[in-house]
Amino acid sequence: MSTCEQHQDNLLEFILDELPSAERRALSDHLSECEVCPAVAQRLRRGLALAATLPIEEPPASDTKAIMRAARERSGDASTSVTASTSMLPFAMTGRWGRVRAFLVRPQVVMATVMLLAVAFGAWYVPRRAELGQPPAATMTQPLVVASSGVSAPEEAPAGPDGGEDSAAGGAAQPAPAPPDTAARLERGLQAYGRSDYVAAIDELNAVVSAPDADEVAWTSAMHHLARSYQQNGDCASATRRYEQLFRRSPSYNRSNQAMLEAGTCYRTLGNEARARELLEVAAQDPATREAAQTELQLLGEPPRARRPARQPASRSGAPTAPTPSQRPRHSDAPY
Amino acid sequence: MTAPVDDPATDERLLSAFLSGDTQAFEVLVLRYRSPLYNLLLRSVRDPQTASDLLQEVFLRVIKRADKFHGSAKFSTWIFTIARNLTIDHARRMQHRRHRSLDVPLGAKEGDAPSANGTLVDRVVGTDVVGERAVDSQEIQRRVAAAVELLPTEQREVFLMRQLQGLAFQDIADVVGVPVNTVKSRMRYALERLQAALADFEDHLEGTR
């Protein structure tokens, strides 16, 4: 890492006056000598000045009232804590609707509703099962096995620029060619990726791409999602190795341009601008990835600065290549 | 940045007082966090009603789980983690619905004819050359808000937690579950992106300082 890069890592804290004194002195000395870092510092200061103008909206006063009503119910009587949860907006309904709601949540009504639904489901499902001639277990697992053939993303798979693309690969009607264990691991890997559990996804998908019995479709899907998982997990070095493996083994992969866009982004993050440009220029030929790739290329094409810091990709057009909200890891919010 | 309500009691002590039956203590917590949380949610989901609903859900969860809070972490990181998880859940639910495109005019439905409202992208890019007309502070605020909403999610959440509540980078790292250096990088990228998106306003800002 160059001296400038090391110092630029501390620039924000320097500006915010949160840097320990020793590092502060070192950075201050560097800024007085460097021709590049002062400009970066200036950009950050301007960014902070703009950030300070972010308008602050006030939440509706009714929110606070509803919250406090629930708090009082909980605090006043432990037995009303359940009521507290149901009296909160947006679910709260007062007056006539409140009485209707109160009736609907009575245990007798809830139980009766559940039983009716169970009977209705049984009436629909049993004849259907007989029509299909399949045992329930097979009916339930079949879509998963199909998905695990590597051509169908799990239900929770992100819907970013690449979202849902695999389902278009045409394998939905195909039987799962991968052996059961590999197929199951691919399925688990894709599901883990879909719920943003990248560590679990990496574990499962690594097993799939290493399996000698993985068919081409399963291997390709697993390798692409493995590379993405590494990328989402912040490990671009491992991600680019997987992308390169994917490009070498499956040059005709129908999502290769998307993969090239992602890999190009990763290379840019790593500072390998030459390889990033190479891949992004290919991705820019594809209408599906052109806009995002061109945005990335523009960022590469900015006037060179000495080891400018890597940035996450995105475009003004709203076609971010960064993770979609649903790709963010969700952490337990249990009290601690 | 929103300054916290001036109250010497720590969040943890207020929560403890609430568990002992002091609802006023909880009200102080609500007043401390309602605005930063609402703005975090609003800039994440872009819909005031949804943000309002989620805000209440955040506090509802705090109320329901308060007695399980043992104080081994900060209340602030806990409540922001709840808010963040709710935005993730919301985004997942929205995946199954048709998304509002950033290129659709604001206030219009997709498929509608173009209107003069402009899109979120337009709000950031702007349609007027600065200098050809007076730039008022509201215009700057609108474009800053739009630029923040267009930040990549990872950068936006870090930016908002820092900007709205002044959370320490380490606390944000605890909420997001990434190393603190990653949080700092995301904040830096967010600021650079903001500066680049609104470069045409810099002269004006310089003049107002």
Coordinates of C-alpha atoms in Angstrom, one line a residue:
Chain A
M1 CA 0.0 0.0 0.0
S2 CA 1.4 3.3 -1.0
T3 CA 2.0 6.1 1.5
C4 CA -0.9 8.1 0.0
E5 CA -3.3 5.2 0.3
Q6 CA -2.3 4.7 3.9
H7 CA -2.9 8.3 4.7
Q8 CA -6.1 8.5 2.7
D9 CA -7.5 5.7 4.9
N10 CA -7.2 8.1 7.8
L11 CA -8.3 11.3 6.0
L12 CA -11.9 11.2 7.1
E13 CA -11.1 10.8 10.8
F14 CA -8.5 13.5 10.4
I15 CA -11.1 15.9 9.1
L16 CA -13.6 14.8 11.7
D17 CA -10.9 15.3 14.4
E18 CA -11.2 11.7 15.5
L19 CA -7.7 10.6 14.8
P20 CA -5.2 9.8 17.6
S21 CA -2.7 12.6 18.0
A22 CA 0.3 10.6 16.7
E23 CA -1.4 9.6 13.5
R24 CA -2.8 13.1 13.2
R25 CA 0.6 14.6 13.2
A26 CA 1.9 12.2 10.7
L27 CA -1.0 12.9 8.4
S28 CA -0.7 16.6 8.8
D29 CA 3.0 16.4 7.8
H30 CA 2.1 14.3 4.8
L31 CA -0.6 16.8 3.7
S32 CA 1.9 19.6 3.8
E33 CA 4.1 17.7 1.4
C34 CA 1.8 15.7 -0.8
E35 CA 0.3 17.0 -4.0
V36 CA -2.6 14.5 -4.2
C37 CA -4.0 14.0 -0.7
P38 CA -5.0 17.6 -0.1
A39 CA -7.4 17.4 -3.0
V40 CA -8.9 14.2 -1.6
A41 CA -9.3 15.9 1.7
Q42 CA -11.0 18.8 0.0
R43 CA -13.5 16.5 -1.7
L44 CA -14.3 14.9 1.6
R45 CA -14.8 18.3 3.3
R46 CA -17.1 19.3 0.5
G47 CA -19.0 16.0 0.8
L48 CA -19.4 16.7 4.5
A49 CA -20.6 20.2 3.8
L50 CA -23.2 18.8 1.5
A51 CA -24.1 16.1 4.0
A52 CA -24.8 18.8 6.5
T53 CA -27.6 20.2 4.3
L54 CA -29.5 16.9 4.3
P55 CA -33.0 17.9 5.3
I56 CA -34.3 16.4 8.5
E57 CA -38.0 15.4 8.3
E58 CA -40.0 15.1 11.4
P59 CA -42.1 12.0 11.9
P60 CA -45.8 12.4 12.4
A61 CA -46.8 13.3 16.0
S62 CA -49.3 10.5 15.9
D63 CA -46.4 8.0 15.7
T64 CA -45.1 9.1 19.1
K65 CA -48.6 9.0 20.6
A66 CA -49.1 5.4 19.4
I67 CA -45.7 4.4 20.6
M68 CA -46.3 5.8 24.0
R69 CA -49.7 4.2 24.2
A70 CA -48.1 0.9 23.7
A71 CA -45.3 1.7 26.2
R72 CA -47.9 2.6 28.8
E73 CA -49.9 -0.5 28.2
R74 CA -46.8 -2.6 28.7
S75 CA -45.6 -0.7 31.7
G76 CA -49.0 -0.5 33.3
D77 CA -50.0 -4.1 33.2
A78 CA -47.9 -7.0 32.0
S79 CA -51.0 -8.8 31.0
T80 CA -51.8 -6.0 28.4
S81 CA -48.4 -6.4 26.7
V82 CA -50.0 -8.4 23.9
T83 CA -52.6 -5.7 23.5
A84 CA -49.9 -3.2 23.3
S85 CA -48.5 -4.9 20.2
T86 CA -51.8 -5.0 18.5
S87 CA -52.8 -1.4 19.3
M88 CA -49.7 0.0 17.5
L89 CA -50.2 1.8 14.3
P90 CA -50.3 0.8 11.4
F91 CA -52.4 -2.0 12.8
A92 CA -54.3 0.1 15.3
M93 CA -57.9 0.8 14.6
T94 CA -60.1 2.6 16.9
G95 CA -63.9 3.0 17.3
R96 CA -66.0 0.6 15.2
W97 CA -62.9 -0.9 13.5
G98 CA -61.3 -1.4 16.8
R99 CA -64.3 -3.5 18.0
V100 CA -64.2 -5.4 14.7
R101 CA -60.5 -6.1 15.2
A102 CA -61.1 -7.1 18.8
F103 CA -63.7 -9.6 17.6
L104 CA -61.4 -11.0 14.9
V105 CA -58.5 -11.6 17.2
R106 CA -60.6 -13.5 19.8
P107 CA -59.1 -17.0 20.3
Q108 CA -62.3 -18.7 19.3
V109 CA -62.5 -16.8 16.0
V110 CA -58.8 -17.3 15.3
M111 CA -59.0 -21.1 15.9
A112 CA -62.1 -21.4 13.8
T113 CA -60.4 -19.5 11.0
V114 CA -57.3 -21.7 11.2
M115 CA -59.4 -24.9 11.1
L116 CA -61.4 -23.6 8.1
L117 CA -58.3 -22.9 6.2
A118 CA -56.9 -26.3 7.1
V119 CA -60.0 -28.0 5.8
A120 CA -60.0 -25.9 2.7
F121 CA -56.4 -26.6 2.0
G122 CA -56.9 -30.3 2.4
A123 CA -59.9 -30.3 0.1
W124 CA -57.7 -28.6 -2.6
Y125 CA -54.5 -30.5 -2.0
V126 CA -55.6 -34.2 -1.7
P127 CA -57.4 -34.4 -5.1
R128 CA -54.5 -32.5 -6.7
R129 CA -52.0 -35.0 -5.2
A130 CA -54.0 -37.9 -6.5
E131 CA -54.1 -36.3 -10.0
L132 CA -50.3 -35.9 -10.0
G133 CA -49.8 -39.4 -8.6
Q134 CA -47.0 -38.2 -6.5
P135 CA -46.4 -38.5 -2.8
P136 CA -46.4 -35.2 -0.9
A137 CA -42.7 -35.3 -0.3
A138 CA -41.8 -35.5 -3.9
T139 CA -44.2 -32.7 -4.7
M140 CA -42.6 -30.4 -2.2
T141 CA -39.0 -31.2 -3.0
Q142 CA -39.2 -31.3 -6.8
P143 CA -38.9 -27.6 -7.4
L144 CA -36.0 -27.4 -5.1
V145 CA -34.2 -30.1 -7.0
V146 CA -34.9 -28.3 -10.2
A147 CA -33.6 -25.1 -8.7
S148 CA -30.5 -26.8 -7.6
S149 CA -29.7 -27.8 -11.1
G150 CA -28.1 -24.4 -11.2
V151 CA -30.5 -22.6 -13.4
S152 CA -33.0 -21.2 -11.0
A153 CA -32.1 -18.8 -8.2
P154 CA -33.8 -19.3 -4.9
E155 CA -36.9 -17.3 -4.1
E156 CA -35.0 -14.8 -2.0
A157 CA -32.3 -14.3 -4.6
P158 CA -31.6 -10.6 -4.9
A159 CA -33.3 -8.7 -7.7
G160 CA -30.5 -6.3 -8.5
P161 CA -29.2 -5.9 -12.0
D162 CA -28.6 -9.6 -12.0
G163 CA -31.6 -10.5 -10.1
G164 CA -33.6 -13.5 -11.2
E165 CA -31.5 -13.9 -14.3
D166 CA -30.7 -17.5 -13.8
S167 CA -34.3 -18.5 -14.0
A168 CA -34.2 -17.4 -17.6
A169 CA -31.5 -19.9 -18.4
G170 CA -34.2 -22.3 -19.4
G171 CA -33.6 -25.1 -17.0
A172 CA -36.9 -24.9 -15.1
A173 CA -38.4 -27.7 -17.0
Q174 CA -35.3 -29.9 -17.0
P175 CA -34.8 -32.7 -14.5
A176 CA -32.0 -32.1 -12.1
P177 CA -28.9 -33.6 -13.6
A178 CA -26.6 -33.0 -10.7
P179 CA -26.2 -35.9 -8.2
P180 CA -28.4 -35.5 -5.1
D181 CA -25.7 -34.4 -2.7
T182 CA -24.2 -31.9 -5.1
A183 CA -27.7 -30.7 -6.0
A184 CA -28.6 -30.3 -2.4
R185 CA -25.4 -28.4 -1.6
L186 CA -26.0 -26.1 -4.6
E187 CA -29.6 -25.5 -3.4
R188 CA -28.4 -24.7 0.1
G189 CA -25.7 -22.4 -1.3
L190 CA -28.1 -20.5 -3.5
Q191 CA -30.5 -20.2 -0.6
A192 CA -27.8 -18.9 1.6
Y193 CA -26.8 -16.4 -1.0
G194 CA -30.4 -15.3 -1.3
R195 CA -30.6 -14.6 2.4
S196 CA -27.3 -12.8 2.3
D197 CA -25.5 -15.4 4.4
Y198 CA -22.4 -15.3 2.3
V199 CA -20.2 -17.3 4.6
A200 CA -22.6 -20.3 4.4
A201 CA -23.0 -19.7 0.6
I202 CA -19.2 -19.8 0.2
D203 CA -19.0 -23.0 2.2
E204 CA -21.7 -24.8 0.2
L205 CA -20.8 -23.5 -3.2
N206 CA -17.1 -24.3 -2.8
A207 CA -18.1 -27.9 -2.2
V208 CA -20.2 -27.8 -5.4
V209 CA -17.5 -26.4 -7.7
S210 CA -15.0 -28.9 -6.2
A211 CA -17.3 -31.9 -6.7
P212 CA -16.2 -34.1 -9.6
D213 CA -19.7 -35.0 -10.3
A214 CA -21.1 -31.5 -10.7
D215 CA -22.6 -31.1 -14.2
E216 CA -21.7 -28.0 -16.3
V217 CA -24.9 -26.1 -15.5
A218 CA -24.6 -26.6 -11.8
W219 CA -20.9 -25.9 -11.8
T220 CA -21.4 -22.6 -13.7
S221 CA -24.2 -21.4 -11.5
A222 CA -22.3 -22.4 -8.4
M223 CA -19.1 -20.7 -9.5
H224 CA -20.8 -17.5 -10.5
H225 CA -22.7 -17.3 -7.1
L226 CA -19.5 -18.3 -5.3
A227 CA -17.7 -15.3 -6.9
R228 CA -20.5 -13.0 -6.0
S229 CA -20.6 -14.3 -2.4
Y230 CA -16.9 -13.6 -2.0
Q231 CA -17.5 -10.1 -3.5
Q232 CA -20.5 -9.4 -1.3
N233 CA -18.4 -10.6 1.7
G234 CA -15.8 -8.0 0.9
D235 CA -13.2 -10.5 -0.4
C236 CA -12.6 -9.2 -3.9
A237 CA -9.3 -11.1 -4.3
S238 CA -11.0 -14.5 -3.9
A239 CA -13.9 -13.3 -6.0
T240 CA -11.8 -12.4 -8.9
R241 CA -10.1 -15.8 -8.9
R242 CA -13.5 -17.4 -9.1
Y243 CA -14.7 -15.1 -11.9
E244 CA -11.5 -15.9 -13.9
Q245 CA -12.2 -19.6 -13.3
L246 CA -15.7 -19.1 -14.6
F247 CA -14.5 -17.2 -17.7
R248 CA -11.9 -19.9 -18.5
R249 CA -14.1 -22.9 -18.1
S250 CA -17.4 -21.5 -19.4
P251 CA -16.7 -18.8 -22.0
S252 CA -20.1 -19.3 -23.5
Y253 CA -21.9 -18.8 -20.2
N254 CA -25.0 -16.8 -20.9
R255 CA -24.5 -14.5 -18.0
S256 CA -20.8 -13.9 -18.7
N257 CA -21.3 -10.2 -19.5
Q258 CA -23.0 -9.7 -16.1
A259 CA -20.1 -11.6 -14.5
M260 CA -17.6 -9.5 -16.4
L261 CA -19.3 -6.3 -15.1
E262 CA -19.1 -7.7 -11.5
A263 CA -15.6 -8.8 -11.9
G264 CA -14.6 -5.5 -13.4
T265 CA -16.0 -3.7 -10.4
C266 CA -14.0 -6.0 -8.2
Y267 CA -10.8 -5.4 -10.1
R268 CA -11.3 -1.7 -9.8
T269 CA -11.8 -2.1 -6.1
L270 CA -8.5 -3.9 -6.0
G271 CA -6.8 -1.2 -8.0
N272 CA -6.2 -3.5 -11.1
E273 CA -7.5 -0.9 -13.5
A274 CA -6.1 -2.6 -16.6
R275 CA -8.0 -5.8 -16.1
A276 CA -11.1 -3.9 -14.9
R277 CA -11.1 -1.9 -18.1
E278 CA -10.7 -5.0 -20.2
L279 CA -13.7 -6.7 -18.6
L280 CA -15.9 -3.6 -18.5
E281 CA -15.3 -2.9 -22.1
V282 CA -16.7 -6.3 -23.0
A283 CA -19.6 -5.8 -20.6
A284 CA -20.3 -2.5 -22.3
Q285 CA -21.0 -4.3 -25.6
D286 CA -24.1 -6.0 -24.0
P287 CA -27.2 -3.8 -23.9
A288 CA -28.1 -5.5 -20.6
T289 CA -25.0 -4.4 -18.9
R290 CA -23.9 -1.5 -21.0
E291 CA -25.1 1.4 -18.8
A292 CA -23.6 0.1 -15.6
A293 CA -20.3 -0.9 -17.4
Q294 CA -20.0 2.5 -19.0
T295 CA -20.5 4.2 -15.7
E296 CA -17.7 2.0 -14.3
L297 CA -15.5 2.9 -17.3
Q298 CA -16.2 6.6 -16.7
L299 CA -15.0 6.2 -13.2
L300 CA -11.9 4.5 -14.4
G301 CA -11.4 7.2 -17.0
E302 CA -11.4 10.1 -14.6
P303 CA -8.1 12.1 -14.5
P304 CA -5.7 9.8 -12.8
R305 CA -4.8 10.5 -9.2
A306 CA -2.0 8.9 -7.4
R307 CA -3.5 5.6 -6.2
R308 CA -7.0 7.0 -5.9
P309 CA -9.1 5.1 -3.4
A310 CA -11.3 2.3 -4.7
R311 CA -15.0 3.1 -4.8
Q312 CA -18.1 1.1 -4.9
P313 CA -19.9 1.1 -8.2
A314 CA -23.1 2.8 -8.9
S315 CA -24.6 5.0 -11.4
R316 CA -26.8 8.0 -11.5
S317 CA -29.1 6.0 -13.6
G318 CA -30.1 4.0 -10.6
A319 CA -28.5 0.8 -11.8
P320 CA -26.3 0.1 -8.9
T321 CA -23.9 -2.8 -9.1
A322 CA -23.5 -2.6 -5.3
P323 CA -25.7 -5.0 -3.3
T324 CA -29.3 -4.4 -3.3
P325 CA -30.9 -3.8 0.2
S326 CA -32.0 -7.4 0.4
Q327 CA -28.5 -8.6 -0.2
R328 CA -27.3 -6.9 3.0
P329 CA -26.6 -9.3 5.8
R330 CA -29.3 -9.2 8.4
H331 CA -28.0 -9.4 11.9
S332 CA -29.8 -10.5 14.9
D333 CA -31.5 -7.7 16.7
A334 CA -32.2 -9.8 19.8
P335 CA -31.4 -7.7 22.9
Y336 CA -28.0 -8.1 24.2
Chain B
M1 CA -26.7 16.3 12.4
T2 CA -29.5 15.8 14.9
A3 CA -28.4 16.5 18.4
P4 CA -29.7 14.1 20.9
V5 CA -32.1 15.4 23.5
D6 CA -30.2 17.0 26.3
D7 CA -30.7 14.5 29.0
P8 CA -27.9 13.3 31.2
A9 CA -29.5 9.9 31.7
T10 CA -27.9 7.2 29.5
D11 CA -30.1 5.2 27.1
E12 CA -29.5 2.1 29.1
R13 CA -30.6 3.7 32.4
L14 CA -33.7 5.1 30.7
L15 CA -34.6 1.6 29.5
S16 CA -34.0 0.2 32.9
A17 CA -36.3 2.9 34.4
F18 CA -38.9 2.0 31.8
L19 CA -38.8 -1.6 32.9
S20 CA -39.4 -0.4 36.4
G21 CA -42.6 1.3 35.2
D22 CA -41.4 4.7 34.3
T23 CA -43.0 5.5 31.0
Q24 CA -41.6 9.0 31.0
A25 CA -38.1 7.5 30.7
F26 CA -39.2 5.6 27.7
E27 CA -40.6 8.8 26.2
V28 CA -37.2 10.4 26.5
L29 CA -35.8 7.5 24.5
V30 CA -38.5 8.0 21.9
L31 CA -37.7 11.7 21.6
R32 CA -34.0 10.9 21.3
Y33 CA -34.4 8.4 18.6
R34 CA -37.6 9.1 16.7
S35 CA -36.2 11.7 14.4
P36 CA -32.9 10.0 13.4
L37 CA -34.7 6.6 13.0
Y38 CA -37.5 8.1 11.0
N39 CA -35.1 9.8 8.6
L40 CA -33.0 6.7 8.3
L41 CA -36.1 4.7 7.4
L42 CA -37.4 7.5 5.1
R43 CA -34.2 7.7 3.1
S44 CA -34.1 3.9 2.9
V45 CA -37.7 3.2 1.9
R46 CA -38.5 6.5 0.2
D47 CA -42.1 6.5 1.4
P48 CA -43.2 8.6 4.4
Q49 CA -46.1 6.3 5.3
T50 CA -43.9 3.2 5.2
A51 CA -41.2 5.0 7.2
S52 CA -43.8 5.9 9.8
D53 CA -45.1 2.4 10.0
L54 CA -41.6 1.0 10.4
L55 CA -40.7 3.6 13.0
Q56 CA -43.5 2.4 15.2
E57 CA -42.5 -1.2 14.6
V58 CA -39.0 -0.4 15.8
F59 CA -40.2 0.9 19.1
L60 CA -42.8 -1.8 19.4
R61 CA -40.0 -4.3 19.2
V62 CA -38.0 -2.4 21.8
I63 CA -41.0 -2.4 24.1
K64 CA -41.6 -6.1 23.6
R65 CA -38.0 -7.1 24.1
A66 CA -36.9 -4.5 26.6
D67 CA -36.7 -6.9 29.5
K68 CA -34.2 -9.1 27.6
F69 CA -31.8 -6.3 27.1
H70 CA -28.9 -6.9 29.4
G71 CA -26.8 -4.0 28.5
S72 CA -23.8 -5.9 27.1
A73 CA -24.0 -3.6 24.1
K74 CA -25.3 -0.1 23.6
F75 CA -29.0 0.6 23.3
S76 CA -28.2 2.8 20.3
T77 CA -26.6 -0.1 18.3
W78 CA -29.5 -2.3 19.3
I79 CA -32.2 0.0 18.2
F80 CA -30.4 0.8 14.9
T81 CA -30.0 -2.9 14.3
I82 CA -33.7 -3.3 14.6
A83 CA -34.4 -0.5 12.2
R84 CA -31.9 -1.8 9.7
N85 CA -33.3 -5.3 9.8
L86 CA -36.8 -3.9 9.2
T87 CA -35.6 -2.0 6.1
I88 CA -34.0 -5.3 4.9
D89 CA -37.2 -7.2 5.5
H90 CA -39.2 -4.4 3.8
A91 CA -36.8 -4.5 0.8
R92 CA -37.3 -8.3 0.5
R93 CA -41.0 -7.9 0.6
M94 CA -40.8 -5.3 -2.1
Q95 CA -38.8 -7.7 -4.3
H96 CA -42.0 -9.6 -4.9
R97 CA -43.8 -6.5 -6.1
R98 CA -43.2 -4.2 -9.0
H99 CA -40.4 -1.8 -8.2
R100 CA -40.7 1.9 -8.7
S101 CA -38.1 2.7 -11.3
L102 CA -35.8 5.5 -10.6
D103 CA -36.6 6.7 -14.1
V104 CA -40.3 7.0 -13.4
P105 CA -41.5 10.5 -12.7
L106 CA -42.0 11.2 -9.1
G107 CA -45.6 11.0 -8.1
A108 CA -46.5 9.1 -11.2
K109 CA -47.1 5.4 -11.9
E110 CA -44.9 3.4 -14.2
G111 CA -46.2 3.6 -17.7
D112 CA -47.7 7.0 -17.2
A113 CA -46.8 9.7 -19.7
P114 CA -43.8 11.8 -18.9
S115 CA -44.6 14.7 -16.6
A116 CA -42.9 17.8 -15.3
N117 CA -42.3 16.2 -11.9
G118 CA -39.0 14.8 -12.9
T119 CA -37.4 11.6 -11.6
L120 CA -35.2 10.9 -8.7
V121 CA -32.3 10.8 -11.0
D122 CA -33.4 14.2 -12.4
R123 CA -33.6 15.6 -8.9
V124 CA -29.9 14.7 -8.4
V125 CA -28.7 15.7 -11.8
G126 CA -30.7 18.8 -12.0
T127 CA -32.2 20.3 -15.1
D128 CA -31.0 23.8 -14.7
V129 CA -27.5 25.1 -14.9
V130 CA -26.5 26.7 -11.7
G131 CA -26.1 30.4 -12.2
E132 CA -28.9 30.7 -14.7
R133 CA -31.4 31.0 -11.8
A134 CA -31.3 31.6 -8.2
V135 CA -30.4 28.5 -6.2
D136 CA -32.2 28.4 -3.0
S137 CA -31.4 26.3 0.0
Q138 CA -34.4 24.2 -0.5
E139 CA -33.2 23.2 -3.9
I140 CA -29.9 22.2 -2.5
Q141 CA -31.6 20.2 0.2
R142 CA -33.8 18.4 -2.3
R143 CA -30.9 17.4 -4.4
V144 CA -28.8 16.3 -1.5
A145 CA -31.7 14.2 -0.3
A146 CA -32.1 12.7 -3.7
A147 CA -28.4 12.0 -4.0
V148 CA -28.4 10.3 -0.6
E149 CA -31.3 8.1 -1.7
L150 CA -29.3 7.1 -4.8
L151 CA -26.2 6.0 -2.8
P152 CA -25.5 2.3 -2.8
T153 CA -27.4 0.8 0.1
E154 CA -24.2 -0.2 2.0
Q155 CA -22.9 3.4 1.8
R156 CA -26.2 5.0 2.5
E157 CA -26.9 3.2 5.7
V158 CA -23.5 4.0 7.0
F159 CA -23.8 7.6 5.9
L160 CA -27.2 8.0 7.5
M161 CA -26.3 6.4 10.8
R162 CA -23.3 8.7 11.1
Q163 CA -25.0 11.8 9.8
L164 CA -28.3 11.5 11.6
Q165 CA -27.3 10.1 14.9
G166 CA -23.6 10.7 15.0
L167 CA -22.9 7.0 15.7
A168 CA -19.2 6.2 16.1
F169 CA -17.8 4.2 13.3
Q170 CA -17.3 1.2 15.7
D171 CA -20.9 1.3 16.7
I172 CA -22.0 1.4 13.0
A173 CA -19.7 -1.5 12.4
D174 CA -21.5 -3.4 15.2
V175 CA -24.9 -2.6 13.6
V176 CA -23.9 -3.5 10.1
G177 CA -21.6 -6.4 11.0
V178 CA -18.6 -5.5 9.1
P179 CA -15.1 -4.4 10.2
V180 CA -14.8 -0.8 11.3
N181 CA -12.4 0.0 8.4
T182 CA -15.0 -1.1 6.0
V183 CA -17.4 1.3 7.6
K184 CA -15.0 4.2 7.3
S185 CA -14.4 3.3 3.6
R186 CA -18.1 3.3 2.9
M187 CA -18.5 6.6 4.6
R188 CA -15.6 8.0 2.6
Y189 CA -17.0 6.7 -0.7
A190 CA -20.5 8.1 0.2
L191 CA -19.0 11.5 0.7
E192 CA -17.0 11.4 -2.5
R193 CA -20.1 10.3 -4.4
L194 CA -22.2 13.0 -2.8
Q195 CA -19.6 15.6 -3.7
A196 CA -19.4 14.3 -7.3
A197 CA -23.1 14.2 -7.7
L198 CA -23.5 17.8 -6.6
A199 CA -20.3 19.3 -7.8
D200 CA -22.3 22.1 -9.6
F201 CA -23.5 23.4 -6.2
E202 CA -20.1 23.7 -4.7
D203 CA -19.6 27.2 -5.7
H204 CA -22.9 28.1 -4.1
L205 CA -22.0 26.3 -1.0
E206 CA -18.7 28.0 -0.8
G207 CA -20.5 31.3 -1.1
T208 CA -22.8 30.5 1.8
R209 CA -20.1 29.4 4.2

